[in-house]
Amino acid sequence: MKRDIPITQLMPGDVLLYRGRGLISDAIRFIDRSEVSHSGLFLGRYGEQGRTVGEAIREGVIRRELPKSIEHAEWVESRRLKEAPSSLDPVLERAAHYLKRGERYGFEQILLLAFLCITRNLAGSSVLGRLIRETLDAAAAFLLQLFNTGREPMICSEFVVRCYREALPGSVDLPVRAPGALRFGERGVPIGKNGG
């Protein structure tokens, strides 16, 4: 992923990584051992709305104007594929698909993800750690099946990853240590109020 993209040079398909403020953001970063707590997909101009971002938040998978999306972040970084395909239209079409369906936010996924991340940090040789992880993996599969209403619950990083993975297989690299968390290279220049 290319980094250090100024806010004025954002292009549709760019990935935004946010460091949020508050206890929930702090907890997400602590559990995931990451510098970021949220992600979104820059979608470009949309009608009268101006520059917009697709993201999964409490209200579900929605489109918001860029200033609204970043207003509560401590900082936001942007990422772009180093070797972008000739068109990111398939990624944007996949995002439009999820936005149109109005997917709900995956609250149960956040809880399970937290437990999975915590237990994955246990010693690799620990029999108890492996047993806990396998039990939570099974519980996750059961809960996802139980809550399946035809609408797919999604968390923020999953929305971004699925848009890329389903449109451009092999374009997104996920780390083993944190399922669903994005890895796009080193931290770049913030694009919040004073950056970019």
PDB file of C-alpha atoms in Angstrom:
ATOM      1  CA  MET A   1       0.000   0.000   0.000  1.00  0.00           C
ATOM      2  CA  LYS A   2       1.160   3.480  -0.838  1.00  0.00           C
ATOM      3  CA  ARG A   3       1.174   5.876   2.104  1.00  0.00           C
ATOM      4  CA  ASP A   4       1.405   9.591   2.833  1.00  0.00           C
ATOM      5  CA  ILE A   5      -1.554  10.557   0.648  1.00  0.00           C
ATOM      6  CA  PRO A   6      -2.657  14.131   1.433  1.00  0.00           C
ATOM      7  CA  ILE A   7      -6.358  14.568   2.120  1.00  0.00           C
ATOM      8  CA  THR A   8      -6.715  16.740  -0.978  1.00  0.00           C
ATOM      9  CA  GLN A   9      -5.430  13.885  -3.161  1.00  0.00           C
ATOM     10  CA  LEU A  10      -7.735  11.129  -1.927  1.00  0.00           C
ATOM     11  CA  MET A  11      -9.124   8.953  -4.696  1.00  0.00           C
ATOM     12  CA  PRO A  12     -12.128   6.609  -4.660  1.00  0.00           C
ATOM     13  CA  GLY A  13     -10.990   3.262  -3.282  1.00  0.00           C
ATOM     14  CA  ASP A  14      -8.435   4.689  -0.848  1.00  0.00           C
ATOM     15  CA  VAL A  15      -8.506   3.042   2.572  1.00  0.00           C
ATOM     16  CA  LEU A  16      -8.809   5.303   5.615  1.00  0.00           C
ATOM     17  CA  LEU A  17      -7.422   4.169   8.975  1.00  0.00           C
ATOM     18  CA  TYR A  18      -8.590   6.098  12.040  1.00  0.00           C
ATOM     19  CA  ARG A  19      -7.215   6.489  15.521  1.00  0.00           C
ATOM     20  CA  GLY A  20     -10.366   7.333  17.422  1.00  0.00           C
ATOM     21  CA  ARG A  21     -10.788   9.022  20.776  1.00  0.00           C
ATOM     22  CA  GLY A  22     -12.471   7.488  23.791  1.00  0.00           C
ATOM     23  CA  LEU A  23     -12.665   4.278  25.773  1.00  0.00           C
ATOM     24  CA  ILE A  24     -14.018   2.067  23.001  1.00  0.00           C
ATOM     25  CA  SER A  25     -11.269   3.157  20.608  1.00  0.00           C
ATOM     26  CA  ASP A  26      -8.671   2.665  23.331  1.00  0.00           C
ATOM     27  CA  ALA A  27     -10.041  -0.823  24.058  1.00  0.00           C
ATOM     28  CA  ILE A  28      -9.998  -1.800  20.374  1.00  0.00           C
ATOM     29  CA  ARG A  29      -6.374  -0.674  20.026  1.00  0.00           C
ATOM     30  CA  PHE A  30      -5.374  -2.456  23.235  1.00  0.00           C
ATOM     31  CA  ILE A  31      -7.046  -5.751  22.325  1.00  0.00           C
ATOM     32  CA  ASP A  32      -5.830  -5.667  18.737  1.00  0.00           C
ATOM     33  CA  ARG A  33      -2.389  -4.273  19.632  1.00  0.00           C
ATOM     34  CA  SER A  34      -2.809  -1.724  16.853  1.00  0.00           C
ATOM     35  CA  GLU A  35      -2.418   2.013  16.371  1.00  0.00           C
ATOM     36  CA  VAL A  36      -5.840   2.286  14.711  1.00  0.00           C
ATOM     37  CA  SER A  37      -9.362   1.558  15.907  1.00  0.00           C
ATOM     38  CA  HIS A  38     -11.521   2.120  12.812  1.00  0.00           C
ATOM     39  CA  SER A  39     -11.372   1.907   9.032  1.00  0.00           C
ATOM     40  CA  GLY A  40     -13.373   3.189   6.103  1.00  0.00           C
ATOM     41  CA  LEU A  41     -13.357   3.260   2.318  1.00  0.00           C
ATOM     42  CA  PHE A  42     -13.141   6.608   0.536  1.00  0.00           C
ATOM     43  CA  LEU A  43     -15.882   6.628  -2.101  1.00  0.00           C
ATOM     44  CA  GLY A  44     -15.414  10.030  -3.721  1.00  0.00           C
ATOM     45  CA  ARG A  45     -18.163  12.491  -4.576  1.00  0.00           C
ATOM     46  CA  TYR A  46     -21.765  11.385  -4.226  1.00  0.00           C
ATOM     47  CA  GLY A  47     -24.467  13.696  -5.534  1.00  0.00           C
ATOM     48  CA  GLU A  48     -24.837  16.782  -3.395  1.00  0.00           C
ATOM     49  CA  GLN A  49     -22.999  15.211  -0.470  1.00  0.00           C
ATOM     50  CA  GLY A  50     -19.503  15.969  -1.672  1.00  0.00           C
ATOM     51  CA  ARG A  51     -16.637  13.648  -0.730  1.00  0.00           C
ATOM     52  CA  THR A  52     -17.913  10.554   1.069  1.00  0.00           C
ATOM     53  CA  VAL A  53     -16.701   7.534   3.026  1.00  0.00           C
ATOM     54  CA  GLY A  54     -18.299   4.102   3.303  1.00  0.00           C
ATOM     55  CA  GLU A  55     -17.934   2.662   6.782  1.00  0.00           C
ATOM     56  CA  ALA A  56     -19.496   0.285   9.270  1.00  0.00           C
ATOM     57  CA  ILE A  57     -20.498   2.122  12.435  1.00  0.00           C
ATOM     58  CA  ARG A  58     -23.131   1.676  15.139  1.00  0.00           C
ATOM     59  CA  GLU A  59     -25.902   2.598  12.675  1.00  0.00           C
ATOM     60  CA  GLY A  60     -24.699  -0.058  10.205  1.00  0.00           C
ATOM     61  CA  VAL A  61     -22.859   0.136   6.890  1.00  0.00           C
ATOM     62  CA  ILE A  62     -23.439   3.712   5.763  1.00  0.00           C
ATOM     63  CA  ARG A  63     -22.111   6.511   3.565  1.00  0.00           C
ATOM     64  CA  ARG A  64     -21.038   9.733   5.333  1.00  0.00           C
ATOM     65  CA  GLU A  65     -19.387  12.916   4.209  1.00  0.00           C
ATOM     66  CA  LEU A  66     -15.629  12.910   4.800  1.00  0.00           C
ATOM     67  CA  PRO A  67     -15.605  15.783   7.351  1.00  0.00           C
ATOM     68  CA  LYS A  68     -18.284  14.005   9.427  1.00  0.00           C
ATOM     69  CA  SER A  69     -16.436  10.704   9.185  1.00  0.00           C
ATOM     70  CA  ILE A  70     -13.135  12.076  10.496  1.00  0.00           C
ATOM     71  CA  GLU A  71     -14.412  14.723  12.941  1.00  0.00           C
ATOM     72  CA  HIS A  72     -13.929  12.668  16.129  1.00  0.00           C
ATOM     73  CA  ALA A  73     -10.652  11.000  15.159  1.00  0.00           C
ATOM     74  CA  GLU A  74      -7.360  11.873  16.783  1.00  0.00           C
ATOM     75  CA  TRP A  75      -5.807  11.255  13.370  1.00  0.00           C
ATOM     76  CA  VAL A  76      -6.640   9.473  10.125  1.00  0.00           C
ATOM     77  CA  GLU A  77      -4.281   7.895   7.626  1.00  0.00           C
ATOM     78  CA  SER A  78      -4.893   6.991   4.023  1.00  0.00           C
ATOM     79  CA  ARG A  79      -3.638   3.992   2.079  1.00  0.00           C
ATOM     80  CA  ARG A  80      -3.671   3.088  -1.597  1.00  0.00           C
ATOM     81  CA  LEU A  81      -2.552  -0.042  -3.433  1.00  0.00           C
ATOM     82  CA  LYS A  82       1.015   0.417  -4.684  1.00  0.00           C
ATOM     83  CA  GLU A  83       0.187  -1.445  -7.857  1.00  0.00           C
ATOM     84  CA  ALA A  84      -3.419  -0.493  -8.418  1.00  0.00           C
ATOM     85  CA  PRO A  85      -5.400  -2.269 -11.114  1.00  0.00           C
ATOM     86  CA  SER A  86      -6.548  -0.275 -14.138  1.00  0.00           C
ATOM     87  CA  SER A  87      -9.829   0.418 -12.331  1.00  0.00           C
ATOM     88  CA  LEU A  88     -11.092   0.246  -8.760  1.00  0.00           C
ATOM     89  CA  ASP A  89     -14.687   0.329 -10.015  1.00  0.00           C
ATOM     90  CA  PRO A  90     -15.263  -3.298  -8.902  1.00  0.00           C
ATOM     91  CA  VAL A  91     -14.276  -2.320  -5.332  1.00  0.00           C
ATOM     92  CA  LEU A  92     -16.614   0.684  -5.387  1.00  0.00           C
ATOM     93  CA  GLU A  93     -19.420  -1.436  -6.863  1.00  0.00           C
ATOM     94  CA  ARG A  94     -18.991  -3.948  -4.045  1.00  0.00           C
ATOM     95  CA  ALA A  95     -19.141  -1.100  -1.514  1.00  0.00           C
ATOM     96  CA  ALA A  96     -22.315   0.216  -3.196  1.00  0.00           C
ATOM     97  CA  HIS A  97     -23.809  -3.282  -2.921  1.00  0.00           C
ATOM     98  CA  TYR A  98     -23.275  -3.373   0.855  1.00  0.00           C
ATOM     99  CA  LEU A  99     -24.412   0.240   1.286  1.00  0.00           C
ATOM    100  CA  LYS A 100     -27.622  -0.429  -0.649  1.00  0.00           C
ATOM    101  CA  ARG A 101     -28.392  -3.535   1.404  1.00  0.00           C
ATOM    102  CA  GLY A 102     -27.963  -1.522   4.598  1.00  0.00           C
ATOM    103  CA  GLU A 103     -25.961  -4.210   6.347  1.00  0.00           C
ATOM    104  CA  ARG A 104     -26.152  -3.980  10.106  1.00  0.00           C
ATOM    105  CA  TYR A 105     -23.189  -3.469  12.411  1.00  0.00           C
ATOM    106  CA  GLY A 106     -21.784  -6.731  13.787  1.00  0.00           C
ATOM    107  CA  PHE A 107     -21.906  -6.085  17.533  1.00  0.00           C
ATOM    108  CA  GLU A 108     -21.680  -9.819  18.271  1.00  0.00           C
ATOM    109  CA  GLN A 109     -18.634  -9.999  16.000  1.00  0.00           C
ATOM    110  CA  ILE A 110     -16.883  -7.286  17.999  1.00  0.00           C
ATOM    111  CA  LEU A 111     -17.377  -9.243  21.238  1.00  0.00           C
ATOM    112  CA  LEU A 112     -16.191 -12.485  19.704  1.00  0.00           C
ATOM    113  CA  LEU A 113     -13.303 -10.744  17.980  1.00  0.00           C
ATOM    114  CA  ALA A 114     -12.208  -9.261  21.309  1.00  0.00           C
ATOM    115  CA  PHE A 115     -12.225 -12.672  22.991  1.00  0.00           C
ATOM    116  CA  LEU A 116     -10.470 -14.296  20.036  1.00  0.00           C
ATOM    117  CA  CYS A 117      -7.762 -11.616  19.961  1.00  0.00           C
ATOM    118  CA  ILE A 118      -7.177 -11.930  23.686  1.00  0.00           C
ATOM    119  CA  THR A 119      -6.933 -15.723  23.564  1.00  0.00           C
ATOM    120  CA  ARG A 120      -4.740 -15.701  20.449  1.00  0.00           C
ATOM    121  CA  ASN A 121      -2.225 -13.754  22.516  1.00  0.00           C
ATOM    122  CA  LEU A 122      -1.882 -16.720  24.890  1.00  0.00           C
ATOM    123  CA  ALA A 123       1.260 -18.817  24.569  1.00  0.00           C
ATOM    124  CA  GLY A 124       1.168 -20.864  21.357  1.00  0.00           C
ATOM    125  CA  SER A 125       2.007 -24.105  23.193  1.00  0.00           C
ATOM    126  CA  SER A 126      -0.676 -23.645  25.811  1.00  0.00           C
ATOM    127  CA  VAL A 127      -3.199 -26.489  25.692  1.00  0.00           C
ATOM    128  CA  LEU A 128      -5.671 -24.316  27.582  1.00  0.00           C
ATOM    129  CA  GLY A 129      -5.146 -21.433  25.156  1.00  0.00           C
ATOM    130  CA  ARG A 130      -5.759 -23.710  22.166  1.00  0.00           C
ATOM    131  CA  LEU A 131      -8.886 -25.163  23.794  1.00  0.00           C
ATOM    132  CA  ILE A 132     -10.241 -21.678  24.545  1.00  0.00           C
ATOM    133  CA  ARG A 133      -9.538 -20.509  20.987  1.00  0.00           C
ATOM    134  CA  GLU A 134     -11.235 -23.553  19.441  1.00  0.00           C
ATOM    135  CA  THR A 135     -14.255 -23.121  21.725  1.00  0.00           C
ATOM    136  CA  LEU A 136     -14.566 -19.435  20.855  1.00  0.00           C
ATOM    137  CA  ASP A 137     -14.157 -20.177  17.144  1.00  0.00           C
ATOM    138  CA  ALA A 138     -17.046 -22.667  17.393  1.00  0.00           C
ATOM    139  CA  ALA A 139     -19.110 -20.168  19.408  1.00  0.00           C
ATOM    140  CA  ALA A 140     -18.444 -17.503  16.777  1.00  0.00           C
ATOM    141  CA  ALA A 141     -19.654 -19.777  13.992  1.00  0.00           C
ATOM    142  CA  PHE A 142     -22.769 -20.687  16.000  1.00  0.00           C
ATOM    143  CA  LEU A 143     -23.612 -17.062  16.847  1.00  0.00           C
ATOM    144  CA  LEU A 144     -23.126 -15.925  13.277  1.00  0.00           C
ATOM    145  CA  GLN A 145     -25.468 -18.684  12.102  1.00  0.00           C
ATOM    146  CA  LEU A 146     -27.978 -17.859  14.861  1.00  0.00           C
ATOM    147  CA  PHE A 147     -28.068 -14.152  13.995  1.00  0.00           C
ATOM    148  CA  ASN A 148     -28.138 -14.714  10.231  1.00  0.00           C
ATOM    149  CA  THR A 149     -31.138 -12.765   8.950  1.00  0.00           C
ATOM    150  CA  GLY A 150     -30.071 -12.544   5.330  1.00  0.00           C
ATOM    151  CA  ARG A 151     -28.278  -9.296   6.134  1.00  0.00           C
ATOM    152  CA  GLU A 152     -24.642  -9.682   6.914  1.00  0.00           C
ATOM    153  CA  PRO A 153     -23.378  -8.111  10.114  1.00  0.00           C
ATOM    154  CA  MET A 154     -20.100  -6.310   9.493  1.00  0.00           C
ATOM    155  CA  ILE A 155     -17.507  -4.470  11.455  1.00  0.00           C
ATOM    156  CA  CYS A 156     -15.525  -1.614   9.914  1.00  0.00           C
ATOM    157  CA  SER A 157     -12.412  -3.502   8.850  1.00  0.00           C
ATOM    158  CA  GLU A 158     -14.505  -6.350   7.463  1.00  0.00           C
ATOM    159  CA  PHE A 159     -16.417  -3.928   5.223  1.00  0.00           C
ATOM    160  CA  VAL A 160     -13.186  -2.605   3.701  1.00  0.00           C
ATOM    161  CA  VAL A 161     -11.564  -6.026   3.393  1.00  0.00           C
ATOM    162  CA  ARG A 162     -14.623  -7.607   1.792  1.00  0.00           C
ATOM    163  CA  CYS A 163     -14.966  -4.807  -0.754  1.00  0.00           C
ATOM    164  CA  TYR A 164     -11.378  -5.430  -1.874  1.00  0.00           C
ATOM    165  CA  ARG A 165     -11.281  -9.207  -1.482  1.00  0.00           C
ATOM    166  CA  GLU A 166     -14.538  -9.862  -3.296  1.00  0.00           C
ATOM    167  CA  ALA A 167     -13.743  -7.427  -6.114  1.00  0.00           C
ATOM    168  CA  LEU A 168      -9.969  -7.965  -6.379  1.00  0.00           C
ATOM    169  CA  PRO A 169      -8.975 -11.326  -4.832  1.00  0.00           C
ATOM    170  CA  GLY A 170      -5.458 -11.240  -3.384  1.00  0.00           C
ATOM    171  CA  SER A 171      -5.275  -7.450  -3.069  1.00  0.00           C
ATOM    172  CA  VAL A 172      -5.480  -7.255   0.745  1.00  0.00           C
ATOM    173  CA  ASP A 173      -2.993  -8.843   3.144  1.00  0.00           C
ATOM    174  CA  LEU A 174      -4.394  -9.824   6.558  1.00  0.00           C
ATOM    175  CA  PRO A 175      -2.170 -10.623   9.541  1.00  0.00           C
ATOM    176  CA  VAL A 176      -2.606 -13.928  11.336  1.00  0.00           C
ATOM    177  CA  ARG A 177      -2.591 -12.416  14.833  1.00  0.00           C
ATOM    178  CA  ALA A 178      -5.841 -10.457  14.539  1.00  0.00           C
ATOM    179  CA  PRO A 179      -8.653 -11.844  12.398  1.00  0.00           C
ATOM    180  CA  GLY A 180     -10.421  -9.103  10.493  1.00  0.00           C
ATOM    181  CA  ALA A 181      -7.800  -6.452  11.229  1.00  0.00           C
ATOM    182  CA  LEU A 182      -6.144  -4.678   8.317  1.00  0.00           C
ATOM    183  CA  ARG A 183      -2.426  -4.505   7.652  1.00  0.00           C
ATOM    184  CA  PHE A 184      -1.439  -1.831   5.158  1.00  0.00           C
ATOM    185  CA  GLY A 185       2.196  -1.106   5.981  1.00  0.00           C
ATOM    186  CA  GLU A 186       3.707   1.453   8.291  1.00  0.00           C
ATOM    187  CA  ARG A 187       1.858   4.391   9.758  1.00  0.00           C
ATOM    188  CA  GLY A 188       1.865   7.440   7.522  1.00  0.00           C
ATOM    189  CA  VAL A 189       1.049  11.096   7.853  1.00  0.00           C
ATOM    190  CA  PRO A 190      -2.218  11.962   9.645  1.00  0.00           C
ATOM    191  CA  ILE A 191      -4.927  13.611   7.553  1.00  0.00           C
ATOM    192  CA  GLY A 192      -6.973  15.074  10.388  1.00  0.00           C
ATOM    193  CA  LYS A 193      -7.545  18.787  11.043  1.00  0.00           C
ATOM    194  CA  ASN A 194      -3.891  19.788  10.877  1.00  0.00           C
ATOM    195  CA  GLY A 195      -2.521  17.125   8.531  1.00  0.00           C
ATOM    196  CA  GLY A 196      -2.719  17.045   4.735  1.00  0.00           C
TER     197      GLY A 196
END
